[in-house]
């Protein structure tokens, strides 16, 4: 793994401690607290509104941002994750050192998102949004007994990348569609949903590559573990091709060409993904591709 940041209160110059620059501490906090990831969820949701040339409601954007912040941070502080007998990466080490702060952040985010959910009248969609929340919560919690051992949804063979792609596509495409009273099964929404699904699916394979050794040790059967890393990269690139083929209605040829830029950025990220790469490669660069997509859509559609 990449060199891990060492956090120490020692100030002695000869203590043999690597001093972490302030900017890097800040970067670690933004990345490993899932703030950057929550911004990516907000960005993708915003890009959906941009496709339909509608302003994103501030409170809806805030609800998506804080709900994502809650789900990922509550997942990161689960006790079993820190009891796995594996070498901790810099990311995992940071999370372990800041578990209290992450839990507090998750609770604040839950309070904000929950308040907005009820104040803005989303109760009639409790069942729909609830199934997305259930998948997200049960993703890492043991719910199925397999060969005498309790397994989470992510531990079921080859399933976790599809769960990630489905939830992210549903939140960032279907929630805006519901807000605008667009039929979820109509062609306008369906095409954008499929494009988003395949885009997120391709990026999810990158994190399977990152977790290759950990998943082998924990018995999680993923694409890299079953088919190898090179084959997984080709599968991910195939998902990107499908995302490129599915073009939303009303997108002209010139716009379609520009909108391939995020797909090319994702393809580059996939091709050069290796388990030994820095935590920043995955947390900053790969997640950043989603924000890059928003920026491209913003330029094209607004």
Short mmCIF file of C-alpha atoms in Angstrom, two decimals:
data_model
loop_
_atom_site.label_atom_id
_atom_site.label_comp_id
_atom_site.label_asym_id
_atom_site.label_seq_id
_atom_site.Cartn_x
_atom_site.Cartn_y
_atom_site.Cartn_z
CA UNK A 1 0.00 0.00 0.00
CA UNK A 2 0.98 3.63 -0.22
CA UNK A 3 2.83 5.32 2.65
CA UNK A 4 0.42 5.95 5.49
CA UNK A 5 0.15 9.31 7.28
CA UNK A 6 1.42 9.21 10.83
CA UNK A 7 -0.45 11.33 13.35
CA UNK A 8 1.52 12.08 16.48
CA UNK A 9 1.51 14.74 19.13
CA UNK A 10 5.28 14.60 19.46
CA UNK A 11 7.05 17.84 18.63
CA UNK A 12 10.63 16.73 19.13
CA UNK A 13 12.57 17.09 15.86
CA UNK A 14 14.55 13.92 16.55
CA UNK A 15 11.55 11.75 17.47
CA UNK A 16 11.63 10.06 14.08
CA UNK A 17 8.04 11.07 13.36
CA UNK A 18 6.98 12.15 9.86
CA UNK A 19 5.17 15.46 10.27
CA UNK A 20 2.00 15.59 8.21
CA UNK A 21 1.51 18.98 6.47
CA UNK A 22 -1.61 20.88 7.44
CA UNK A 23 -2.97 20.80 3.89
CA UNK A 24 -2.71 17.03 3.87
CA UNK A 25 -4.54 16.74 7.17
CA UNK A 26 -7.33 18.81 5.66
CA UNK A 27 -7.36 16.72 2.49
CA UNK A 28 -7.52 13.52 4.50
CA UNK A 29 -10.45 14.88 6.49
CA UNK A 30 -12.40 15.83 3.36
CA UNK A 31 -11.72 12.53 1.60
CA UNK A 32 -11.95 10.02 4.42
CA UNK A 33 -14.97 11.60 6.12
CA UNK A 34 -16.86 10.93 2.85
CA UNK A 35 -17.40 14.67 2.36
CA UNK A 36 -15.87 14.44 -1.12
CA UNK A 37 -18.07 11.44 -1.91
CA UNK A 38 -21.18 13.25 -0.69
CA UNK A 39 -20.24 16.17 -2.94
CA UNK A 40 -20.02 13.67 -5.81
CA UNK A 41 -23.56 12.46 -5.04
CA UNK A 42 -24.76 16.07 -5.01
CA UNK A 43 -22.91 16.76 -8.26
CA UNK A 44 -24.47 13.80 -10.07
CA UNK A 45 -27.94 14.76 -8.81
CA UNK A 46 -27.36 18.31 -9.97
CA UNK A 47 -26.21 17.07 -13.39
CA UNK A 48 -29.55 15.25 -13.77
CA UNK A 49 -31.42 18.50 -13.21
CA UNK A 50 -29.09 20.14 -15.72
CA UNK A 51 -29.96 17.52 -18.34
CA UNK A 52 -33.57 18.62 -17.94
CA UNK A 53 -32.50 22.29 -17.73
CA UNK A 54 -34.06 22.83 -14.32
CA UNK A 55 -32.46 24.43 -11.27
CA UNK A 56 -31.75 21.97 -8.44
CA UNK A 57 -33.67 22.91 -5.28
CA UNK A 58 -31.19 23.84 -2.58
CA UNK A 59 -32.94 21.81 0.11
CA UNK A 60 -33.14 18.70 -2.05
CA UNK A 61 -29.43 18.99 -2.83
CA UNK A 62 -28.68 19.40 0.85
CA UNK A 63 -30.81 16.34 1.70
CA UNK A 64 -28.92 14.21 -0.85
CA UNK A 65 -25.57 15.49 0.41
CA UNK A 66 -26.29 14.88 4.10
CA UNK A 67 -28.01 11.51 3.54
CA UNK A 68 -24.92 10.30 1.65
CA UNK A 69 -22.69 11.67 4.39
CA UNK A 70 -24.69 9.78 7.00
CA UNK A 71 -24.80 6.43 5.19
CA UNK A 72 -21.10 6.29 4.35
CA UNK A 73 -19.91 7.49 7.73
CA UNK A 74 -22.16 5.18 9.71
CA UNK A 75 -20.84 2.35 7.54
CA UNK A 76 -17.23 3.36 8.20
CA UNK A 77 -17.60 3.12 11.99
CA UNK A 78 -19.11 -0.36 12.07
CA UNK A 79 -17.15 -2.36 14.70
CA UNK A 80 -16.51 -5.42 12.53
CA UNK A 81 -14.68 -3.36 9.92
CA UNK A 82 -11.97 -2.45 12.41
CA UNK A 83 -11.59 -5.98 13.69
CA UNK A 84 -10.51 -7.50 10.41
CA UNK A 85 -6.99 -9.00 10.70
CA UNK A 86 -5.58 -7.07 7.78
CA UNK A 87 -2.95 -4.38 7.38
CA UNK A 88 -4.64 -1.01 7.63
CA UNK A 89 -4.27 1.44 4.78
CA UNK A 90 -3.81 5.14 5.46
CA UNK A 91 -7.52 5.61 4.83
CA UNK A 92 -8.57 2.90 7.26
CA UNK A 93 -6.08 4.11 9.84
CA UNK A 94 -7.49 7.64 9.62
CA UNK A 95 -11.03 6.32 10.04
CA UNK A 96 -10.01 4.25 13.04
CA UNK A 97 -8.38 7.26 14.69
CA UNK A 98 -11.42 9.46 14.05
CA UNK A 99 -14.29 7.08 14.76
CA UNK A 100 -15.91 9.40 17.31
CA UNK A 101 -15.79 12.35 14.95
CA UNK A 102 -17.19 10.26 12.09
CA UNK A 103 -20.03 9.02 14.28
CA UNK A 104 -20.83 12.57 15.39
CA UNK A 105 -20.75 13.75 11.77
CA UNK A 106 -23.05 10.90 10.77
CA UNK A 107 -25.56 11.82 13.47
CA UNK A 108 -25.58 15.50 12.50
CA UNK A 109 -26.02 14.53 8.84
CA UNK A 110 -28.88 12.20 9.78
CA UNK A 111 -30.57 14.99 11.69
CA UNK A 112 -30.33 17.39 8.77
CA UNK A 113 -31.42 14.92 6.09
CA UNK A 114 -34.23 13.54 8.26
CA UNK A 115 -35.53 17.02 9.03
CA UNK A 116 -35.54 17.99 5.35
CA UNK A 117 -37.21 14.69 4.44
CA UNK A 118 -40.21 15.45 6.67
CA UNK A 119 -40.35 19.22 6.18
CA UNK A 120 -40.35 18.91 2.39
CA UNK A 121 -43.05 16.26 2.31
CA UNK A 122 -41.22 13.17 1.05
CA UNK A 123 -43.22 10.91 3.38
CA UNK A 124 -45.38 9.61 0.52
CA UNK A 125 -42.20 8.12 -0.97
CA UNK A 126 -41.17 6.45 2.28
CA UNK A 127 -41.36 2.96 0.75
CA UNK A 128 -39.36 3.86 -2.35
CA UNK A 129 -36.64 5.81 -0.54
CA UNK A 130 -36.73 3.30 2.30
CA UNK A 131 -35.70 0.43 0.05
CA UNK A 132 -32.68 2.43 -1.11
CA UNK A 133 -31.76 3.21 2.49
CA UNK A 134 -32.24 -0.46 3.41
CA UNK A 135 -29.90 -1.63 0.66
CA UNK A 136 -27.33 0.95 1.75
CA UNK A 137 -27.55 -0.04 5.43
CA UNK A 138 -27.64 -3.80 4.82
CA UNK A 139 -24.78 -3.55 2.34
CA UNK A 140 -22.29 -4.09 5.16
CA UNK A 141 -24.48 -5.59 7.90
CA UNK A 142 -24.84 -9.40 8.16
CA UNK A 143 -28.29 -10.34 6.88
CA UNK A 144 -27.92 -13.69 5.10
CA UNK A 145 -26.61 -16.95 6.57
CA UNK A 146 -24.34 -18.76 4.12
CA UNK A 147 -22.70 -22.05 5.12
CA UNK A 148 -23.18 -21.28 8.79
CA UNK A 149 -21.80 -17.72 8.57
CA UNK A 150 -23.75 -14.50 8.50
CA UNK A 151 -22.98 -12.44 5.42
CA UNK A 152 -23.77 -8.89 4.34
CA UNK A 153 -25.26 -8.12 0.93
CA UNK A 154 -21.82 -7.07 -0.31
CA UNK A 155 -20.50 -10.56 0.49
CA UNK A 156 -22.87 -12.30 -1.92
CA UNK A 157 -20.92 -13.34 -5.05
CA UNK A 158 -20.41 -10.56 -7.61
CA UNK A 159 -23.29 -8.52 -6.21
CA UNK A 160 -21.74 -5.48 -4.55
CA UNK A 161 -20.86 -3.48 -7.68
CA UNK A 162 -24.42 -3.83 -8.98
CA UNK A 163 -25.87 -2.73 -5.63
CA UNK A 164 -23.67 0.37 -5.66
CA UNK A 165 -24.59 1.22 -9.25
CA UNK A 166 -28.30 0.72 -8.63
CA UNK A 167 -28.49 2.85 -5.48
CA UNK A 168 -26.41 5.68 -6.93
CA UNK A 169 -28.37 5.73 -10.19
CA UNK A 170 -31.66 5.60 -8.30
CA UNK A 171 -30.73 8.46 -5.98
CA UNK A 172 -29.16 10.72 -8.60
CA UNK A 173 -31.69 10.11 -11.41
CA UNK A 174 -34.94 8.78 -9.97
CA UNK A 175 -35.13 11.19 -7.02
CA UNK A 176 -34.87 14.25 -9.34
CA UNK A 177 -37.42 12.61 -11.65
CA UNK A 178 -39.82 12.12 -8.75
CA UNK A 179 -39.35 15.73 -7.70
CA UNK A 180 -40.24 16.85 -11.26
CA UNK A 181 -43.14 14.37 -11.56
CA UNK A 182 -41.50 12.48 -14.42
CA UNK A 183 -42.48 8.81 -14.86
CA UNK A 184 -39.64 6.57 -13.71
CA UNK A 185 -40.35 3.95 -16.34
CA UNK A 186 -40.67 6.44 -19.19
CA UNK A 187 -37.99 6.58 -21.92
CA UNK A 188 -36.71 10.02 -20.87
CA UNK A 189 -35.90 8.92 -17.33
CA UNK A 190 -35.03 5.33 -18.27
CA UNK A 191 -32.28 6.27 -20.72
CA UNK A 192 -30.61 8.62 -18.26
CA UNK A 193 -30.94 6.02 -15.51
CA UNK A 194 -29.20 3.36 -17.64
CA UNK A 195 -26.42 5.75 -18.62
CA UNK A 196 -25.83 6.64 -14.98
CA UNK A 197 -26.06 2.99 -13.88
CA UNK A 198 -23.37 1.83 -16.31
CA UNK A 199 -21.16 4.83 -15.50
CA UNK A 200 -21.25 4.13 -11.76
CA UNK A 201 -20.90 0.38 -12.37
CA UNK A 202 -17.66 0.96 -14.26
CA UNK A 203 -16.24 3.08 -11.42
CA UNK A 204 -17.36 0.55 -8.80
CA UNK A 205 -15.07 -2.05 -10.37
CA UNK A 206 -12.12 0.22 -9.53
CA UNK A 207 -12.88 -0.14 -5.83
CA UNK A 208 -13.14 -3.91 -6.21
CA UNK A 209 -9.58 -3.76 -7.55
CA UNK A 210 -8.55 -1.66 -4.55
CA UNK A 211 -10.06 -4.18 -2.14
CA UNK A 212 -8.73 -7.25 -3.96
CA UNK A 213 -6.62 -8.70 -1.12
CA UNK A 214 -9.06 -7.70 1.63
CA UNK A 215 -11.94 -9.34 -0.19
CA UNK A 216 -9.93 -12.52 -0.68
CA UNK A 217 -9.20 -12.68 3.06
CA UNK A 218 -12.80 -12.02 4.05
CA UNK A 219 -14.23 -14.46 1.52
CA UNK A 220 -16.06 -11.85 -0.54
CA UNK A 221 -16.24 -13.11 -4.12
CA UNK A 222 -15.76 -10.16 -6.43
CA UNK A 223 -14.92 -9.85 -10.12
CA UNK A 224 -11.15 -9.37 -9.53
CA UNK A 225 -11.09 -12.34 -7.17
CA UNK A 226 -12.95 -14.65 -9.54
CA UNK A 227 -11.80 -13.46 -12.97
CA UNK A 228 -8.62 -11.52 -12.25
CA UNK A 229 -7.81 -7.81 -12.33
CA UNK A 230 -7.13 -7.54 -16.12
CA UNK A 231 -10.46 -9.15 -16.99
CA UNK A 232 -12.23 -6.88 -14.49
CA UNK A 233 -10.78 -3.82 -16.19
CA UNK A 234 -12.13 -4.97 -19.55
CA UNK A 235 -15.55 -5.60 -18.03
CA UNK A 236 -15.51 -2.11 -16.52
CA UNK A 237 -14.54 -0.59 -19.86
CA UNK A 238 -17.40 -2.52 -21.44
CA UNK A 239 -19.77 -0.88 -18.96
CA UNK A 240 -18.42 2.52 -20.01
CA UNK A 241 -19.06 1.67 -23.67
CA UNK A 242 -22.67 0.89 -22.78
CA UNK A 243 -22.89 4.21 -20.93
CA UNK A 244 -21.58 5.96 -24.03
CA UNK A 245 -24.09 4.25 -26.31
CA UNK A 246 -27.08 5.22 -24.17
CA UNK A 247 -27.50 8.90 -25.04
CA UNK A 248 -30.35 10.93 -23.48
CA UNK A 249 -32.94 12.46 -25.77
CA UNK A 250 -32.24 15.98 -26.97
CA UNK A 251 -28.45 15.61 -26.92
CA UNK A 252 -26.93 16.67 -30.24
CA UNK A 253 -23.84 15.21 -31.87
CA UNK A 254 -21.52 17.95 -30.61
CA UNK A 255 -22.89 17.66 -27.09
CA UNK A 256 -22.59 13.88 -27.17
CA UNK A 257 -18.92 14.15 -28.10
CA UNK A 258 -18.25 16.55 -25.23
CA UNK A 259 -20.14 14.30 -22.83
CA UNK A 260 -17.72 11.47 -23.64
CA UNK A 261 -14.98 13.35 -21.76
CA UNK A 262 -16.03 12.00 -18.32
CA UNK A 263 -16.23 8.52 -19.84
CA UNK A 264 -12.68 8.86 -21.14
CA UNK A 265 -11.52 10.10 -17.73
CA UNK A 266 -13.22 7.12 -16.11
CA UNK A 267 -11.61 4.77 -18.65
CA UNK A 268 -8.17 6.13 -17.80
CA UNK A 269 -8.83 5.71 -14.09
CA UNK A 270 -9.94 2.12 -14.64
CA UNK A 271 -7.02 1.21 -16.90
CA UNK A 272 -4.37 2.42 -14.46
CA UNK A 273 -6.09 1.14 -11.30
CA UNK A 274 -3.91 -1.14 -9.18
CA UNK A 275 -4.34 -2.36 -5.64
CA UNK A 276 -0.99 -0.83 -4.68
CA UNK A 277 -1.91 2.69 -5.72
CA UNK A 278 -2.24 5.49 -3.18
CA UNK A 279 -5.47 5.93 -1.24
CA UNK A 280 -5.70 9.30 -2.95
CA UNK A 281 -5.95 7.60 -6.34
CA UNK A 282 -9.24 6.03 -5.30
CA UNK A 283 -10.65 8.55 -2.85
CA UNK A 284 -9.71 11.71 -4.76
CA UNK A 285 -9.25 10.79 -8.41
CA UNK A 286 -11.79 8.03 -8.99
CA UNK A 287 -14.57 9.69 -7.00
CA UNK A 288 -13.55 12.96 -8.63
CA UNK A 289 -14.57 11.60 -12.03
CA UNK A 290 -18.20 11.96 -10.90
CA UNK A 291 -17.64 15.63 -10.09
CA UNK A 292 -15.87 16.06 -13.44
CA UNK A 293 -19.00 14.69 -15.14
CA UNK A 294 -21.08 17.36 -13.44
CA UNK A 295 -18.70 20.09 -14.61
CA UNK A 296 -18.90 18.85 -18.20
CA UNK A 297 -22.71 18.64 -18.10
CA UNK A 298 -22.82 22.12 -16.56
CA UNK A 299 -20.81 23.55 -19.46
CA UNK A 300 -22.87 21.71 -22.09
CA UNK A 301 -26.38 22.17 -20.75
CA UNK A 302 -26.38 25.49 -18.86
#
